[in-house]
Tab-separated table of C-alpha atoms and ligand atoms in Angstrom:
chain	number	residue	atom	x	y	z
F	1	MET	CA	-6.746	-47.627	4.993
F	2	LYS	CA	-9.120	-46.264	7.833
F	3	ILE	CA	-9.906	-42.821	7.520
F	4	ASP	CA	-10.442	-41.633	11.028
F	5	GLN	CA	-12.464	-38.525	12.244
F	6	GLU	CA	-10.669	-35.157	13.626
F	7	TYR	CA	-7.258	-36.408	13.181
F	8	ILE	CA	-5.183	-33.831	10.936
F	9	ARG	CA	-2.303	-36.323	8.818
F	10	VAL	CA	0.790	-33.947	8.158
F	11	VAL	CA	2.172	-34.505	4.851
F	12	GLY	CA	5.204	-33.630	2.795
F	13	ASN	CA	4.505	-29.744	1.310
F	14	ASN	CA	4.446	-30.899	-2.278
F	15	ILE	CA	1.315	-33.593	-1.850
F	16	SER	CA	-2.309	-32.089	-2.520
F	17	PRO	CA	-5.501	-32.897	-2.094
F	18	LYS	CA	-6.113	-35.329	-5.574
F	19	ASP	CA	-2.470	-37.345	-4.650
F	20	ILE	CA	-4.104	-38.083	-0.812
F	21	ILE	CA	-7.014	-39.304	-2.856
F	22	ARG	CA	-5.022	-41.687	-5.304
F	23	ALA	CA	-3.151	-42.752	-2.589
F	24	ILE	CA	-6.343	-43.857	-0.564
F	25	THR	CA	-7.844	-44.810	-3.531
F	26	ASP	CA	-4.834	-46.950	-5.210
F	27	THR	CA	-4.999	-49.006	-1.750
F	28	GLY	CA	-8.199	-50.878	-3.412
F	29	LYS	CA	-10.000	-50.776	0.130
F	30	GLN	CA	-11.619	-47.363	0.263
F	31	ASP	CA	-15.249	-48.142	-1.064
F	32	GLU	CA	-17.452	-45.160	0.181
F	33	ALA	CA	-17.068	-41.505	-1.181
F	34	PHE	CA	-14.809	-39.846	1.255
F	35	TYR	CA	-13.445	-35.591	1.349
F	36	VAL	CA	-9.687	-34.571	1.784
F	37	MET	CA	-10.138	-31.748	3.781
F	38	ASN	CA	-6.866	-29.206	3.072
F	39	VAL	CA	-6.649	-27.229	6.863
F	40	GLY	CA	-4.585	-24.663	4.932
F	41	GLU	CA	-7.021	-23.573	3.097
F	42	VAL	CA	-9.093	-22.617	5.782
F	43	ILE	CA	-5.909	-20.451	7.323
F	44	ARG	CA	-5.172	-19.078	3.990
F	45	LYS	CA	-8.725	-17.896	3.781
F	46	HIS	CA	-7.963	-15.799	6.825
F	47	GLU	CA	-4.727	-14.132	5.872
F	48	LEU	CA	-6.884	-13.679	2.892
F	49	TRP	CA	-9.728	-12.380	5.158
F	50	LEU	CA	-7.390	-10.100	7.278
F	51	LYS	CA	-5.057	-8.481	4.807
F	52	THR	CA	-8.739	-7.560	2.535
F	53	PHE	CA	-10.792	-6.648	5.548
F	54	PRO	CA	-8.365	-5.258	7.834
F	55	LYS	CA	-10.961	-2.880	9.721
F	56	ILE	CA	-13.708	-6.068	9.678
F	57	LYS	CA	-14.044	-8.871	12.306
F	58	PRO	CA	-15.683	-12.681	10.620
F	59	PHE	CA	-17.607	-14.353	12.413
F	60	TYR	CA	-17.383	-17.386	10.966
F	61	ALA	CA	-21.332	-18.566	10.060
F	62	VAL	CA	-21.689	-21.793	11.901
F	63	LYS	CA	-23.711	-23.352	9.769
F	64	CYS	CA	-21.915	-23.646	6.663
F	65	ASN	CA	-19.449	-26.110	8.087
F	66	ASP	CA	-19.683	-27.119	11.499
F	67	SER	CA	-16.898	-29.601	11.665
F	68	LYS	CA	-14.997	-29.431	15.000
F	69	VAL	CA	-11.509	-28.703	13.207
F	70	VAL	CA	-12.133	-25.888	10.904
F	71	LEU	CA	-14.523	-24.523	14.564
F	72	ARG	CA	-11.198	-24.977	16.434
F	73	LEU	CA	-8.948	-23.971	13.882
F	74	LEU	CA	-10.699	-20.808	13.807
F	75	ALA	CA	-10.980	-20.715	17.127
F	76	ALA	CA	-7.267	-19.990	17.665
F	77	LEU	CA	-7.196	-17.575	14.872
F	78	GLY	CA	-9.710	-15.617	17.033
F	79	THR	CA	-12.551	-15.910	14.857
F	80	GLY	CA	-15.793	-14.854	16.093
F	81	PHE	CA	-18.514	-17.181	15.421
F	82	ASP	CA	-21.942	-16.391	13.888
F	83	CYS	CA	-24.961	-19.172	15.336
F	84	ALA	CA	-28.254	-20.558	14.436
F	85	SER	CA	-29.363	-21.968	17.023
F	86	LYS	CA	-28.637	-23.831	21.289
F	87	GLY	CA	-26.930	-26.432	19.251
F	88	GLU	CA	-24.619	-24.267	17.134
F	89	ILE	CA	-24.061	-21.964	20.348
F	90	SER	CA	-23.633	-25.374	22.856
F	91	ARG	CA	-20.898	-26.858	20.347
F	92	VAL	CA	-18.648	-23.616	19.391
F	93	MET	CA	-18.755	-23.121	23.772
F	94	SER	CA	-18.161	-26.844	23.909
F	95	LEU	CA	-14.966	-25.946	22.097
F	96	GLY	CA	-13.802	-22.923	24.852
F	97	VAL	CA	-15.104	-20.127	22.847
F	98	PRO	CA	-16.360	-17.752	25.171
F	99	ALA	CA	-19.959	-16.161	24.843
F	100	GLU	CA	-18.720	-12.933	24.368
F	101	ARG	CA	-17.527	-14.375	20.738
F	102	ILE	CA	-20.621	-15.773	19.551
F	103	ILE	CA	-23.598	-13.695	17.452
F	104	TYR	CA	-26.763	-15.144	17.791
F	105	ALA	CA	-27.810	-14.619	14.654
F	106	ASN	CA	-31.322	-15.909	13.443
F	107	PRO	CA	-33.529	-13.811	13.670
F	108	ALA	CA	-36.579	-16.088	14.466
F	109	LYS	CA	-35.285	-17.800	17.365
F	110	PRO	CA	-37.183	-20.639	19.214
F	111	SER	CA	-38.203	-19.189	22.499
F	112	SER	CA	-36.199	-22.035	24.663
F	113	HIS	CA	-33.092	-21.537	22.808
F	114	ILE	CA	-33.020	-17.499	23.728
F	115	LYS	CA	-33.186	-18.711	27.105
F	116	TYR	CA	-30.201	-21.132	26.505
F	117	ALA	CA	-28.174	-18.138	24.929
F	118	ALA	CA	-29.526	-16.281	28.033
F	119	LYS	CA	-28.119	-18.672	30.448
F	120	VAL	CA	-24.686	-19.498	28.712
F	121	GLY	CA	-24.327	-15.880	28.393
F	122	VAL	CA	-24.298	-15.137	24.373
F	123	ASN	CA	-26.187	-11.382	24.971
F	124	LEU	CA	-25.956	-10.644	20.973
F	125	LEU	CA	-28.873	-12.183	19.176
F	126	THR	CA	-30.467	-10.939	16.393
F	127	PHE	CA	-34.297	-9.722	15.497
F	128	ASP	CA	-35.736	-8.174	12.439
F	129	ASN	CA	-39.863	-8.081	14.104
F	130	GLN	CA	-42.181	-7.424	16.597
F	131	SER	CA	-42.754	-10.529	18.021
F	132	GLU	CA	-39.025	-11.356	18.840
F	133	LEU	CA	-38.905	-8.385	20.419
F	134	PHE	CA	-41.704	-9.327	22.913
F	135	LYS	CA	-39.788	-12.836	23.041
F	136	ILE	CA	-36.635	-11.825	24.195
F	137	LYS	CA	-37.443	-8.552	26.205
F	138	GLU	CA	-39.638	-11.554	28.119
F	139	LEU	CA	-36.624	-14.183	28.274
F	140	HIS	CA	-33.106	-12.285	27.646
F	141	PRO	CA	-33.734	-8.854	28.720
F	142	LYS	CA	-30.132	-8.103	28.905
F	143	ALA	CA	-29.160	-9.019	25.255
F	144	LYS	CA	-27.792	-6.445	23.307
F	145	LEU	CA	-30.024	-6.668	19.758
F	146	VAL	CA	-29.141	-5.984	16.487
F	147	LEU	CA	-31.509	-5.145	13.829
F	148	ARG	CA	-31.276	-7.117	10.532
F	149	ILE	CA	-32.593	-5.006	7.943
F	150	ARG	CA	-32.676	-6.473	4.105
F	151	CYS	CA	-30.437	-5.361	1.207
F	152	ASP	CA	-30.931	-7.820	-1.597
F	153	ALA	CA	-28.174	-8.422	-3.866
F	154	LYS	CA	-29.438	-8.587	-7.389
F	155	ASP	CA	-27.733	-11.940	-8.066
F	156	SER	CA	-26.659	-14.689	-5.153
F	157	GLN	CA	-26.697	-17.741	-5.359
F	158	CYS	CA	-29.153	-18.184	-2.108
F	159	PRO	CA	-31.016	-15.039	-1.813
F	160	LEU	CA	-32.310	-15.097	1.936
F	161	GLY	CA	-33.971	-11.542	1.344
F	162	MET	CA	-37.468	-13.034	1.469
F	163	LYS	CA	-37.170	-14.754	4.349
F	164	PHE	CA	-35.286	-12.036	6.446
F	165	GLY	CA	-34.265	-8.693	7.164
F	166	ALA	CA	-37.098	-5.852	8.224
F	167	ASP	CA	-38.018	-3.607	4.867
F	168	LYS	CA	-37.259	0.085	5.170
F	169	SER	CA	-40.574	1.054	6.242
F	170	SER	CA	-40.294	-0.740	9.502
F	171	ILE	CA	-37.316	-0.077	10.659
F	172	LYS	CA	-38.309	3.271	12.588
F	173	ALA	CA	-41.281	1.600	14.163
F	174	LEU	CA	-38.745	-1.747	15.128
F	175	ILE	CA	-36.103	0.695	17.004
F	176	GLN	CA	-38.789	2.318	18.620
F	177	LEU	CA	-40.419	-0.715	19.991
F	178	ALA	CA	-36.815	-1.956	21.021
F	179	LEU	CA	-37.008	1.235	22.717
F	180	GLU	CA	-39.937	1.471	24.540
F	181	LEU	CA	-39.698	-1.390	26.272
F	182	GLY	CA	-36.252	-1.121	27.590
F	183	LEU	CA	-34.481	-3.454	25.723
F	184	GLU	CA	-30.259	-2.576	24.543
F	185	LEU	CA	-29.991	-1.873	20.589
F	186	ALA	CA	-26.542	-2.356	19.690
F	187	GLY	CA	-26.399	-2.230	16.226
F	188	VAL	CA	-27.427	-3.154	12.699
F	189	SER	CA	-26.955	-6.269	10.304
F	190	PHE	CA	-27.853	-7.598	7.105
F	191	HIS	CA	-27.370	-10.096	4.596
F	192	VAL	CA	-26.927	-9.757	0.646
F	193	GLY	CA	-27.748	-13.076	0.079
F	194	SER	CA	-25.410	-16.303	0.202
F	195	GLY	CA	-22.751	-16.415	-2.586
F	196	CYS	CA	-23.824	-13.181	-3.918
F	197	ARG	CA	-22.280	-11.799	-7.345
F	198	ASP	CA	-23.292	-8.232	-7.294
F	199	LEU	CA	-20.323	-6.981	-6.600
F	200	ALA	CA	-21.947	-3.479	-5.287
F	201	ALA	CA	-24.781	-5.249	-2.834
F	202	PHE	CA	-22.117	-4.806	-0.246
F	203	SER	CA	-21.002	-1.174	-0.470
F	204	GLU	CA	-25.371	-0.164	-0.738
F	205	GLY	CA	-25.605	-2.657	2.350
F	206	VAL	CA	-22.993	-0.677	4.357
F	207	LEU	CA	-24.967	2.882	3.846
F	208	ALA	CA	-28.663	1.619	3.797
F	209	ALA	CA	-26.850	-0.036	7.285
F	210	CYS	CA	-25.129	3.008	8.183
F	211	ASP	CA	-28.959	5.482	7.612
F	212	ALA	CA	-30.674	2.488	10.389
F	213	LEU	CA	-27.635	3.507	12.273
F	214	THR	CA	-28.672	6.817	12.353
F	215	GLU	CA	-31.940	6.827	12.998
F	216	MET	CA	-31.034	4.375	16.036
F	217	VAL	CA	-29.215	7.363	17.136
F	218	TYR	CA	-32.044	9.753	16.363
F	219	CYS	CA	-34.449	7.620	18.357
F	220	GLY	CA	-32.044	7.561	21.666
F	221	ALA	CA	-29.771	4.546	21.150
F	222	ASP	CA	-26.957	4.686	21.350
F	223	PRO	CA	-25.359	1.626	18.725
F	224	TYR	CA	-22.004	0.011	18.850
F	225	ILE	CA	-21.960	-3.192	15.971
F	226	LEU	CA	-22.804	-2.774	12.038
F	227	ASP	CA	-22.750	-6.176	10.399
F	228	ILE	CA	-22.421	-7.321	6.876
F	229	GLY	CA	-23.548	-10.423	7.409
F	230	GLY	CA	-21.992	-13.266	4.821
F	231	GLY	CA	-22.234	-13.738	1.278
F	232	PHE	CA	-18.617	-13.604	0.439
F	233	LEU	CA	-16.508	-15.863	-2.364
F	234	GLU	CA	-12.835	-15.573	-2.676
F	235	SER	CA	-13.523	-15.036	-6.699
F	236	THR	CA	-14.720	-11.793	-5.850
F	237	ILE	CA	-13.216	-10.397	-2.503
F	238	HIS	CA	-10.964	-7.847	-3.767
F	239	LYS	CA	-13.877	-5.776	-6.037
F	240	VAL	CA	-15.870	-6.212	-2.763
F	241	SER	CA	-13.616	-4.337	-0.851
F	242	LEU	CA	-12.621	-2.255	-2.894
F	243	SER	CA	-16.310	-0.574	-2.203
F	244	VAL	CA	-16.431	-1.575	0.875
F	245	ASN	CA	-13.939	-0.415	2.968
F	246	GLU	CA	-14.681	3.403	1.090
F	247	ALA	CA	-18.317	2.813	2.384
F	248	LEU	CA	-16.856	1.820	5.685
F	249	GLU	CA	-15.791	5.618	5.525
F	250	SER	CA	-18.677	6.912	6.374
F	251	VAL	CA	-19.445	4.266	9.119
F	252	PRO	CA	-19.802	6.729	12.203
F	253	HIS	CA	-16.589	6.895	14.449
F	254	GLY	CA	-17.103	4.230	17.705
F	255	ILE	CA	-18.577	1.285	15.661
F	256	SER	CA	-16.898	-1.893	15.321
F	257	ILE	CA	-17.439	-3.677	11.948
F	258	ILE	CA	-18.320	-7.005	12.422
F	259	ALA	CA	-18.946	-10.092	9.192
F	260	GLU	CA	-20.350	-13.235	8.907
F	261	PRO	CA	-18.316	-15.379	6.462
F	262	GLY	CA	-18.919	-19.024	5.752
F	263	ARG	CA	-18.518	-20.345	2.454
F	264	TYR	CA	-15.702	-17.965	1.845
F	265	TYR	CA	-13.583	-20.254	4.817
F	266	VAL	CA	-14.373	-23.805	3.711
F	267	ASP	CA	-15.285	-24.443	0.260
F	268	SER	CA	-12.136	-24.376	-0.719
F	269	ALA	CA	-11.031	-26.497	1.962
F	270	TYR	CA	-12.665	-29.556	1.169
F	271	THR	CA	-12.271	-32.135	-1.543
F	272	LEU	CA	-14.693	-35.228	-2.382
F	273	ALA	CA	-14.450	-38.286	-4.095
F	274	THR	CA	-16.652	-40.540	-5.379
F	275	ALA	CA	-16.662	-43.964	-6.796
F	276	ILE	CA	-18.420	-45.427	-9.965
F	277	HIS	CA	-20.505	-48.820	-9.095
F	278	GLY	CA	-22.931	-48.730	-11.943
F	279	ILE	CA	-22.932	-47.295	-15.607
F	280	ARG	CA	-26.227	-47.620	-17.908
F	281	GLY	CA	-25.261	-46.440	-21.360
F	282	LYS	CA	-24.585	-42.844	-21.105
F	283	GLU	CA	-25.274	-42.964	-16.731
F	284	TYR	CA	-23.233	-43.303	-14.122
F	285	TYR	CA	-24.353	-44.355	-10.481
F	286	ILE	CA	-22.153	-43.000	-7.990
F	287	ASN	CA	-21.786	-43.093	-3.975
F	288	ASP	CA	-22.730	-39.633	-3.074
F	289	GLY	CA	-25.861	-37.983	-4.213
F	290	VAL	CA	-28.246	-35.749	-3.484
F	291	TYR	CA	-29.149	-37.120	0.167
F	292	GLY	CA	-25.671	-36.964	0.839
F	293	SER	CA	-22.942	-34.324	0.108
F	294	PHE	CA	-25.250	-33.658	-2.952
F	295	ASN	CA	-27.681	-32.108	-0.587
F	296	CYS	CA	-26.277	-28.497	-2.079
F	297	VAL	CA	-27.235	-29.557	-5.706
F	298	LEU	CA	-31.016	-29.025	-3.931
F	299	TYR	CA	-30.374	-26.433	-0.796
F	300	ASP	CA	-27.452	-24.225	-2.350
F	301	HIS	CA	-28.707	-23.686	-6.228
F	302	ALA	CA	-24.870	-25.708	-6.519
F	303	ASN	CA	-23.728	-27.605	-9.605
F	304	PRO	CA	-20.997	-29.052	-8.444
F	305	LEU	CA	-18.508	-30.283	-11.573
F	306	PRO	CA	-16.585	-33.813	-12.116
F	307	ILE	CA	-12.559	-34.235	-12.538
F	308	PRO	CA	-12.645	-38.523	-13.894
F	309	LEU	CA	-9.228	-39.150	-10.894
F	310	LYS	CA	-7.341	-40.909	-14.142
F	311	GLU	CA	-5.843	-39.532	-16.753
F	312	THR	CA	-7.909	-39.100	-19.924
F	313	HIS	CA	-8.449	-37.466	-23.570
F	314	ASN	CA	-10.288	-34.469	-23.331
F	315	ASP	CA	-11.428	-35.011	-27.123
F	316	ASP	CA	-13.237	-38.475	-25.533
F	317	LEU	CA	-15.868	-36.924	-24.108
F	318	LYS	CA	-19.506	-37.500	-24.472
F	319	ASN	CA	-22.842	-36.158	-22.490
F	320	PHE	CA	-23.496	-38.170	-19.320
F	321	LYS	CA	-25.392	-38.183	-16.541
F	322	ILE	CA	-24.812	-38.600	-12.901
F	323	TRP	CA	-26.825	-40.370	-10.714
F	324	GLY	CA	-26.668	-40.588	-6.695
F	325	PRO	CA	-26.953	-44.267	-5.200
F	326	THR	CA	-30.496	-44.201	-3.671
F	327	CYS	CA	-33.277	-45.560	-5.380
F	328	ASP	CA	-34.878	-42.351	-5.826
F	329	SER	CA	-34.721	-40.657	-8.530
F	330	LEU	CA	-34.930	-37.369	-7.305
F	331	ASP	CA	-31.407	-38.551	-6.513
F	332	MET	CA	-29.788	-36.619	-9.734
F	333	VAL	CA	-26.458	-35.092	-9.130
F	334	ASN	CA	-26.283	-33.466	-12.919
F	335	ASP	CA	-28.043	-34.594	-15.944
F	336	ASN	CA	-25.868	-33.332	-18.262
F	337	VAL	CA	-22.103	-33.305	-18.004
F	338	LEU	CA	-19.186	-33.948	-20.448
F	339	LEU	CA	-16.692	-37.477	-19.293
F	340	PRO	CA	-14.796	-39.232	-20.557
F	341	GLU	CA	-16.400	-43.534	-20.639
F	342	LEU	CA	-15.090	-44.770	-17.822
F	343	GLU	CA	-15.239	-48.612	-16.007
F	344	ILE	CA	-16.840	-49.102	-12.551
F	345	GLY	CA	-14.700	-48.525	-9.772
F	346	ASP	CA	-12.758	-45.216	-11.127
F	347	TRP	CA	-13.056	-42.492	-9.309
F	348	LEU	CA	-14.684	-39.002	-9.579
F	349	VAL	CA	-13.381	-35.848	-7.472
F	350	TRP	CA	-15.208	-33.170	-6.885
F	351	GLU	CA	-12.949	-29.574	-6.094
F	352	CYS	CA	-14.319	-26.619	-3.426
F	353	MET	CA	-17.485	-29.493	-1.619
F	354	GLY	CA	-16.835	-28.092	1.447
F	355	ALA	CA	-19.624	-25.160	2.228
F	356	TYR	CA	-23.222	-26.526	2.766
F	357	THR	CA	-22.621	-30.135	2.008
F	358	LEU	CA	-21.836	-31.884	5.128
F	359	PRO	CA	-24.074	-30.327	8.283
F	360	VAL	CA	-26.684	-31.100	6.067
F	361	CYS	CA	-26.036	-35.249	4.995
F	362	SER	CA	-28.249	-37.784	5.424
F	363	THR	CA	-27.927	-41.652	5.459
F	364	PHE	CA	-31.046	-42.235	3.821
F	365	ASN	CA	-31.559	-46.013	2.272
F	366	GLY	CA	-28.594	-46.723	4.480
F	367	PHE	CA	-25.508	-44.880	2.380
F	368	PRO	CA	-23.062	-43.296	5.295
F	369	VAL	CA	-21.824	-39.550	5.304
F	370	PRO	CA	-18.868	-39.358	3.940
F	371	ASN	CA	-15.943	-39.174	6.132
F	372	VAL	CA	-12.865	-36.636	6.543
F	373	PHE	CA	-9.296	-37.335	5.735
F	374	TYR	CA	-8.311	-33.476	7.456
F	375	ILE	CA	-4.460	-32.930	6.183
F	376	ALA	CA	-2.084	-30.189	6.714
F	377	THR	CA	1.197	-29.883	5.000
F	378	GLU	CA	4.455	-30.009	6.969
F	379	ASP	CA	5.042	-25.792	6.732
F	380	VAL	CA	0.866	-25.598	7.804
F	381	TRP	CA	1.079	-28.034	10.776
F	382	LYS	CA	4.300	-25.517	11.967
F	383	VAL	CA	2.032	-22.488	11.477
F	384	VAL	CA	-0.832	-24.534	13.305
F	385	GLN	CA	1.362	-25.495	16.003
F	386	ASP	CA	2.297	-21.754	16.420
F	387	ILE	CA	-1.515	-20.676	16.388
F	388	ILE	CA	-2.626	-22.808	18.972
F	389	THR	CA	0.577	-21.667	21.238
F	390	LEU	CA	0.010	-18.162	21.134
F	391	ALA	CA	-4.249	-18.476	20.750
F	392	ASN	CA	-4.490	-15.964	23.813
F	393	PRO	CA	-5.309	-17.808	27.452
F	394	GLU	CA	-8.177	-15.156	27.971
F	395	ASP	CA	-10.133	-17.085	25.426
F	396	GLN	CA	-10.111	-20.050	27.755
F	397	PHE	CA	-8.696	-21.746	24.346
F	398	ASP	CA	-6.849	-25.242	25.521
F	399	PRO	CA	-4.572	-26.249	23.324
F	400	VAL	CA	-4.633	-29.768	25.069
F	401	ASN	CA	-7.936	-30.329	23.781
F	402	PHE	CA	-7.188	-28.943	20.512
F	403	ASN	CA	-7.740	-32.717	18.609
F	404	VAL	CA	-5.232	-33.163	16.073
F	405	THR	CA	-1.814	-35.666	15.366
F	406	LEU	CA	0.438	-35.960	13.683
F	407	LEU	CA	-0.480	-39.854	12.774
F	408	GLN	CA	1.864	-40.518	9.278
F	409	THR	CA	3.217	-38.960	6.296
F	410	VAL	CA	1.832	-39.808	2.703
F	411	SER	CA	4.302	-39.463	0.280
F	412	SER	CA	3.673	-39.942	-3.343
B	1	PLP	N1	-25.531	-15.215	8.781
B	1	PLP	C1	-26.520	-15.706	8.020
B	1	PLP	C2	-27.352	-15.132	9.037
B	1	PLP	C3	-26.767	-16.329	7.006
B	1	PLP	O1	-27.686	-17.013	7.008
B	1	PLP	C4	-25.684	-17.095	6.552
B	1	PLP	C5	-26.273	-17.802	5.130
B	1	PLP	O2	-27.572	-18.600	4.953
B	1	PLP	C6	-24.297	-16.955	6.337
B	1	PLP	C7	-24.071	-15.930	7.968
B	1	PLP	C8	-23.666	-17.235	5.648
B	1	PLP	O3	-23.532	-16.478	4.936
B	1	PLP	P1	-22.094	-17.134	3.408
B	1	PLP	O4	-21.963	-18.791	3.756
B	1	PLP	O5	-22.972	-16.733	2.463
B	1	PLP	O6	-21.095	-16.425	3.815
């Protein structure tokens, strides 16, 4: 079965990604690793977001997974987009998303990328240092600036504070310099770290951002945005919302609240299937590794765990090492994981692989980046069609360009 890119197959309501993986691998024709992407998960996450954070508009962090299906879906659902570069801005705008729905949220931007943002009308830009202000003054003087402050979670999968975010001690001077240069200060942002496990971090960030907003007003600016960044996980979003929504009560009137969730929207939507093509004692060799999808082990500090596709008995589990397919010994997916004795040609299933995987994959050693098999259940497909129809025409989102096709129904 050929796996096309960027088409959505509509499947029966009781069909799961694992059923699809079984259907594909049972053909005996699928050799390479592949993903099944469940469109319904992204819609479910958006609905949960709206319910949990009714006052916070999400600007999806494109870096996390720049699939056009994901971007088109979120564009139709009405989210904004957090872009890190000219390339991401161009990708999002090529789908008909207007510049006003984009925040260029990289505090250290190459000059040519700032010029591009100015040319296409992306005006909302973050900064955290003086040299960025001088560049922006020269290349994008009409920019609306969001000061990123440092607010680190005590525990996160990927801390970001050592690279970005103005220290408390530098905030006043940055505000004053921006105003001296005649630049517009639109607001304040922070990012607690990706995959945040510290429940108090977001509300602490909101309070620190409120102080910075107050300082802006004191210095003569008129800010109107508070951006609480990314770092959200579905498992903790409810608890986080209780303290964040309470902290938002202290935000001055007239300030719009936005966020930049990435991982939250896409992680659970993607399930990866890999085949075992080599066995050496208690070592399995599979057809995707750290130069492919499992780059997340190195860059995202992730610890993905496999589930054998075929039925096995739990009492026969042993410790195995899992290697990726390249000739590099760094290409180790897991050095100690409990698995049954499997055979060459058996498949392993990896859930929650949608965040910080595909955009970073390489073809090192000639191994291809896994294809994605997009699915929507019949009920979800009806919702997708409604979303497209309802997408605001002012958004210049053209439903005809929503490149998804009802191809076939895979039944169990
Ligand atoms: N915003 C910025 C500026 C980021 O750097 C990142 C991740 O690195 C995100 C948002 C998305 O974070 P997450 O995927 O943890 O929600």
